[in-house]
Amino acid sequence: MRLAVSTLGMPGEGLDRAIEIAAGGGCQGLELRLHPETGVHAGLDAAERRSVRERVERAGLEISALAGYVGVCEPGPDEPVIAALLADLRLAADLGAPGVRVFPRGDDPAVGARRLKAVSGTAGALGCRVLVETHDDMATGAAVTVLLAETGCPETTGALWDLLHPWRNGEPPADSLAALGPHLAYVQVKDAVAAGDTTPVPLWTGSVPLDEAGGLLRGAGYAGWVSLEWERTWYPKVAPVEEILPGAAEWVRRFTA
């Protein structure tokens, strides 16, 4: 497994500081949250995109994924969702990122499948994948797998297993991994106080079954990205991400096959 860290944990920090934190924390990758306040978003022009990519690569890092906010199952017309997703995919290609994280934001897999199929040709041509996170209305591995199976585009879609959300919705890690199976393309690691209190805490001090999930991933031979998603943007009073990264690095070392 390869360690990355999300810029969600670095509110108010610019890209150069994010790169410094990732490199200093022993990461091989940096997960870039797409938002105007991070300085990385689909509105960047060609020169700005080159600058982002060059600065990350100069530090010896890779962009593990772009953390976008498109809701692929969101109720409403298809066109705005497809347009936003295509814009994020083109940004990913320009930055050298292998995938774009999306949320379900709805519970109808037919809607999401239709939209994912619509962008599949472009995603394939760009060499990028759409990574559907276990989140909101499809928080379990079982739910995301239904969506991806209906989409039927394994070359351009994949599952992002956020270890928190399926568990807090009652799905044990073994069931999550069994459901996601060959769709699994990315993992986000974090710990939280409890299923009913998602306040972030340092790894191994909360309730998320991190050792169980890690052992399962090791047993499955998972060798992809694991990103520390420290949600300091939403919980500004928690510790800086630099204090949490050593635990994430230890988790990856412990469970790398």
CSV table of C-alpha atoms in Angstrom, one decimal:
chain,number,residue,atom,x,y,z
A,1,MET,CA,0.0,0.0,0.0
A,2,ARG,CA,1.1,3.6,-0.7
A,3,LEU,CA,0.4,6.5,1.7
A,4,ALA,CA,-1.2,9.8,0.7
A,5,VAL,CA,-2.7,12.6,2.6
A,6,SER,CA,-5.7,14.7,1.7
A,7,THR,CA,-5.6,18.5,1.7
A,8,LEU,CA,-9.0,18.3,3.5
A,9,GLY,CA,-6.9,18.2,6.6
A,10,MET,CA,-5.0,21.4,5.8
A,11,PRO,CA,-7.5,24.3,5.9
A,12,GLY,CA,-6.0,27.6,5.1
A,13,GLU,CA,-2.7,26.1,3.9
A,14,GLY,CA,-1.6,26.7,0.3
A,15,LEU,CA,-0.3,24.0,-2.1
A,16,ASP,CA,3.3,24.5,-1.2
A,17,ARG,CA,2.6,23.9,2.5
A,18,ALA,CA,0.5,20.9,1.6
A,19,ILE,CA,3.4,19.4,-0.4
A,20,GLU,CA,5.8,20.1,2.5
A,21,ILE,CA,3.5,18.3,5.0
A,22,ALA,CA,3.0,15.3,2.7
A,23,ALA,CA,6.7,14.9,1.9
A,24,GLY,CA,7.7,15.5,5.5
A,25,GLY,CA,5.2,12.9,6.7
A,26,GLY,CA,6.6,10.1,4.6
A,27,CYS,CA,3.9,10.2,2.0
A,28,GLN,CA,4.3,9.1,-1.6
A,29,GLY,CA,1.1,10.9,-2.7
A,30,LEU,CA,-1.1,14.0,-2.1
A,31,GLU,CA,-4.9,13.8,-2.5
A,32,LEU,CA,-6.0,17.3,-3.7
A,33,ARG,CA,-9.4,18.5,-2.5
A,34,LEU,CA,-11.1,20.4,-5.4
A,35,HIS,CA,-12.3,23.7,-4.0
A,36,PRO,CA,-11.5,27.4,-4.6
A,37,GLU,CA,-10.1,27.7,-1.1
A,38,THR,CA,-7.5,25.1,-1.9
A,39,GLY,CA,-6.4,26.7,-5.1
A,40,VAL,CA,-7.0,23.5,-7.1
A,41,HIS,CA,-10.3,23.3,-9.1
A,42,ALA,CA,-11.6,22.9,-12.6
A,43,GLY,CA,-11.3,26.7,-13.3
A,44,LEU,CA,-7.5,26.7,-13.4
A,45,ASP,CA,-6.1,27.7,-16.8
A,46,ALA,CA,-3.4,25.7,-18.6
A,47,ALA,CA,-0.4,27.5,-17.0
A,48,GLU,CA,-1.9,27.1,-13.5
A,49,ARG,CA,-2.4,23.4,-14.1
A,50,ARG,CA,1.2,22.9,-15.2
A,51,SER,CA,2.4,24.8,-12.1
A,52,VAL,CA,0.4,22.5,-9.8
A,53,ARG,CA,1.7,19.3,-11.4
A,54,GLU,CA,5.3,20.5,-11.6
A,55,ARG,CA,5.3,21.6,-7.9
A,56,VAL,CA,4.0,18.3,-6.7
A,57,GLU,CA,6.4,16.2,-9.0
A,58,ARG,CA,9.4,18.4,-8.0
A,59,ALA,CA,8.9,17.2,-4.4
A,60,GLY,CA,9.0,13.6,-5.5
A,61,LEU,CA,5.2,13.1,-4.9
A,62,GLU,CA,2.4,11.9,-7.0
A,63,ILE,CA,-1.2,13.2,-7.0
A,64,SER,CA,-3.0,10.1,-5.7
A,65,ALA,CA,-6.5,11.4,-6.6
A,66,LEU,CA,-8.6,14.5,-6.9
A,67,ALA,CA,-11.3,14.7,-4.2
A,68,GLY,CA,-14.2,16.2,-6.2
A,69,TYR,CA,-17.7,16.8,-5.0
A,70,VAL,CA,-19.9,15.8,-8.0
A,71,GLY,CA,-22.9,13.8,-6.9
A,72,VAL,CA,-23.4,11.1,-9.6
A,73,CYS,CA,-26.8,10.0,-8.4
A,74,GLU,CA,-28.0,13.5,-7.4
A,75,PRO,CA,-31.7,14.1,-8.4
A,76,GLY,CA,-32.1,16.4,-11.4
A,77,PRO,CA,-31.1,16.7,-15.0
A,78,ASP,CA,-28.1,14.7,-16.2
A,79,GLU,CA,-26.3,17.4,-18.2
A,80,PRO,CA,-24.9,19.6,-15.3
A,81,VAL,CA,-23.7,16.5,-13.5
A,82,ILE,CA,-22.0,15.1,-16.6
A,83,ALA,CA,-20.4,18.5,-17.5
A,84,ALA,CA,-19.0,18.9,-14.0
A,85,LEU,CA,-17.6,15.4,-13.9
A,86,LEU,CA,-16.0,15.8,-17.4
A,87,ALA,CA,-14.4,19.0,-16.2
A,88,ASP,CA,-12.9,17.3,-13.2
A,89,LEU,CA,-11.7,14.4,-15.3
A,90,ARG,CA,-9.9,16.8,-17.7
A,91,LEU,CA,-8.3,18.5,-14.7
A,92,ALA,CA,-7.2,15.1,-13.4
A,93,ALA,CA,-5.6,14.3,-16.7
A,94,ASP,CA,-3.7,17.6,-16.8
A,95,LEU,CA,-2.5,17.1,-13.3
A,96,GLY,CA,-1.5,13.5,-13.8
A,97,ALA,CA,-4.0,12.2,-11.3
A,98,PRO,CA,-5.3,8.7,-11.9
A,99,GLY,CA,-8.8,9.3,-10.6
A,100,VAL,CA,-11.5,11.7,-9.4
A,101,ARG,CA,-13.5,11.0,-6.2
A,102,VAL,CA,-17.3,11.5,-6.5
A,103,PHE,CA,-20.1,11.1,-4.0
A,104,PRO,CA,-23.4,9.3,-4.7
A,105,ARG,CA,-25.7,12.2,-3.3
A,106,GLY,CA,-28.7,10.0,-4.2
A,107,ASP,CA,-30.0,6.5,-3.8
A,108,ASP,CA,-30.9,5.5,-7.4
A,109,PRO,CA,-28.2,3.5,-9.0
A,110,ALA,CA,-29.8,3.7,-12.4
A,111,VAL,CA,-29.3,7.5,-12.4
A,112,GLY,CA,-25.6,7.2,-11.4
A,113,ALA,CA,-25.0,4.4,-13.9
A,114,ARG,CA,-26.4,6.4,-16.7
A,115,ARG,CA,-24.1,9.3,-16.0
A,116,LEU,CA,-21.0,7.2,-15.4
A,117,LYS,CA,-21.6,5.5,-18.7
A,118,ALA,CA,-21.9,8.9,-20.4
A,119,VAL,CA,-18.4,9.9,-19.3
A,120,SER,CA,-16.7,6.5,-19.7
A,121,GLY,CA,-15.4,7.2,-23.2
A,122,THR,CA,-13.8,10.4,-22.2
A,123,ALA,CA,-12.4,9.0,-19.0
A,124,GLY,CA,-10.9,6.1,-20.9
A,125,ALA,CA,-9.3,8.4,-23.5
A,126,LEU,CA,-7.8,10.5,-20.6
A,127,GLY,CA,-6.6,7.5,-18.7
A,128,CYS,CA,-8.6,8.4,-15.6
A,129,ARG,CA,-11.2,6.6,-13.4
A,130,VAL,CA,-14.2,7.9,-11.5
A,131,LEU,CA,-13.9,6.7,-7.9
A,132,VAL,CA,-17.3,6.4,-6.1
A,133,GLU,CA,-16.9,6.9,-2.4
A,134,THR,CA,-18.9,4.9,0.2
A,135,HIS,CA,-20.7,7.9,1.4
A,136,ASP,CA,-24.1,9.6,2.1
A,137,ASP,CA,-27.0,7.7,0.4
A,138,MET,CA,-24.7,4.8,-0.6
A,139,ALA,CA,-22.5,4.6,2.5
A,140,THR,CA,-21.9,0.8,2.3
A,141,GLY,CA,-19.8,-1.3,0.0
A,142,ALA,CA,-22.9,-3.2,-0.9
A,143,ALA,CA,-24.7,-0.1,-2.2
A,144,VAL,CA,-21.7,1.2,-4.1
A,145,THR,CA,-21.2,-2.2,-5.7
A,146,VAL,CA,-24.8,-2.2,-7.0
A,147,LEU,CA,-24.1,1.2,-8.7
A,148,LEU,CA,-20.8,0.0,-10.2
A,149,ALA,CA,-22.2,-3.3,-11.4
A,150,GLU,CA,-25.1,-1.5,-13.1
A,151,THR,CA,-22.6,0.9,-14.7
A,152,GLY,CA,-20.6,-2.0,-16.2
A,153,CYS,CA,-17.5,0.1,-17.0
A,154,PRO,CA,-14.7,-1.4,-14.8
A,155,GLU,CA,-11.9,0.2,-16.7
A,156,THR,CA,-13.2,3.7,-16.0
A,157,THR,CA,-15.0,3.4,-12.6
A,158,GLY,CA,-13.9,2.1,-9.2
A,159,ALA,CA,-14.9,2.1,-5.6
A,160,LEU,CA,-13.3,4.3,-2.9
A,161,TRP,CA,-13.6,2.6,0.5
A,162,ASP,CA,-13.8,5.2,3.3
A,163,LEU,CA,-13.3,3.0,6.3
A,164,LEU,CA,-15.5,5.0,8.5
A,165,HIS,CA,-18.9,5.3,6.7
A,166,PRO,CA,-19.8,1.6,5.9
A,167,TRP,CA,-18.9,0.6,9.5
A,168,ARG,CA,-20.9,3.4,11.1
A,169,ASN,CA,-23.8,2.3,8.9
A,170,GLY,CA,-23.7,-1.2,10.2
A,171,GLU,CA,-21.6,-2.9,7.6
A,172,PRO,CA,-18.6,-4.8,9.0
A,173,PRO,CA,-15.2,-4.4,7.2
A,174,ALA,CA,-15.3,-8.0,6.0
A,175,ASP,CA,-18.6,-7.4,4.3
A,176,SER,CA,-17.5,-4.1,2.8
A,177,LEU,CA,-14.4,-5.7,1.2
A,178,ALA,CA,-16.3,-8.7,0.1
A,179,ALA,CA,-18.9,-6.5,-1.6
A,180,LEU,CA,-16.4,-4.1,-3.2
A,181,GLY,CA,-14.2,-6.9,-4.5
A,182,PRO,CA,-12.6,-6.1,-7.8
A,183,HIS,CA,-14.1,-2.6,-7.8
A,184,LEU,CA,-11.9,-1.5,-5.0
A,185,ALA,CA,-9.5,1.2,-6.3
A,186,TYR,CA,-8.7,3.5,-3.4
A,187,VAL,CA,-8.9,3.6,0.4
A,188,GLN,CA,-9.3,6.5,2.9
A,189,VAL,CA,-8.3,5.8,6.4
A,190,LYS,CA,-9.4,7.7,9.5
A,191,ASP,CA,-10.6,7.1,13.1
A,192,ALA,CA,-13.5,8.7,14.9
A,193,VAL,CA,-14.9,8.8,18.4
A,194,ALA,CA,-17.9,6.4,17.7
A,195,ALA,CA,-20.4,5.4,15.0
A,196,GLY,CA,-22.7,8.2,16.3
A,197,ASP,CA,-19.9,10.7,16.8
A,198,THR,CA,-17.6,11.2,13.8
A,199,THR,CA,-15.3,13.7,15.4
A,200,PRO,CA,-11.8,12.8,14.1
A,201,VAL,CA,-9.3,11.3,16.6
A,202,PRO,CA,-5.8,10.0,16.1
A,203,LEU,CA,-5.7,6.5,14.6
A,204,TRP,CA,-6.2,3.7,17.2
A,205,THR,CA,-7.7,6.1,19.8
A,206,GLY,CA,-11.3,5.9,18.4
A,207,SER,CA,-13.8,3.2,17.5
A,208,VAL,CA,-13.2,2.4,13.8
A,209,PRO,CA,-12.0,-1.2,13.4
A,210,LEU,CA,-8.7,-0.2,11.8
A,211,ASP,CA,-6.8,-3.4,12.5
A,212,GLU,CA,-9.6,-5.5,11.2
A,213,ALA,CA,-9.8,-3.5,7.9
A,214,GLY,CA,-6.0,-3.4,7.6
A,215,GLY,CA,-5.7,-7.2,8.0
A,216,LEU,CA,-8.4,-7.7,5.4
A,217,LEU,CA,-6.7,-5.5,2.9
A,218,ARG,CA,-3.4,-7.2,3.5
A,219,GLY,CA,-5.0,-10.6,3.1
A,220,ALA,CA,-6.5,-9.4,-0.2
A,221,GLY,CA,-3.2,-8.2,-1.5
A,222,TYR,CA,-4.4,-4.6,-1.9
A,223,ALA,CA,-1.4,-2.5,-3.1
A,224,GLY,CA,-3.1,0.7,-4.0
A,225,TRP,CA,-3.4,4.2,-2.4
A,226,VAL,CA,-4.4,4.7,1.2
A,227,SER,CA,-5.1,8.3,1.9
A,228,LEU,CA,-5.3,9.8,5.4
A,229,GLU,CA,-8.5,11.9,5.3
A,230,TRP,CA,-8.2,14.1,8.4
A,231,GLU,CA,-11.3,16.2,8.4
A,232,ARG,CA,-9.9,19.4,10.0
A,233,THR,CA,-11.7,21.5,7.5
A,234,TRP,CA,-15.0,20.4,9.1
A,235,TYR,CA,-13.6,20.1,12.7
A,236,PRO,CA,-11.2,23.0,13.0
A,237,LYS,CA,-10.4,22.4,16.7
A,238,VAL,CA,-8.8,19.0,16.1
A,239,ALA,CA,-5.0,18.6,16.0
A,240,PRO,CA,-3.0,19.6,12.9
A,241,VAL,CA,-2.7,16.8,10.4
A,242,GLU,CA,1.1,16.7,10.9
A,243,GLU,CA,0.4,15.2,14.3
A,244,ILE,CA,-1.8,12.5,12.8
A,245,LEU,CA,0.3,11.4,9.8
A,246,PRO,CA,2.8,9.2,11.8
A,247,GLY,CA,-0.1,7.0,12.9
A,248,ALA,CA,-1.3,6.7,9.3
A,249,ALA,CA,2.2,5.9,8.1
A,250,GLU,CA,2.4,3.2,10.8
A,251,TRP,CA,-0.9,1.7,9.7
A,252,VAL,CA,0.2,1.4,6.1
A,253,ARG,CA,3.5,-0.1,7.2
A,254,ARG,CA,1.8,-2.6,9.4
A,255,PHE,CA,-0.7,-3.8,6.8
A,256,THR,CA,1.2,-3.6,3.6
A,257,ALA,CA,1.4,-7.1,2.1
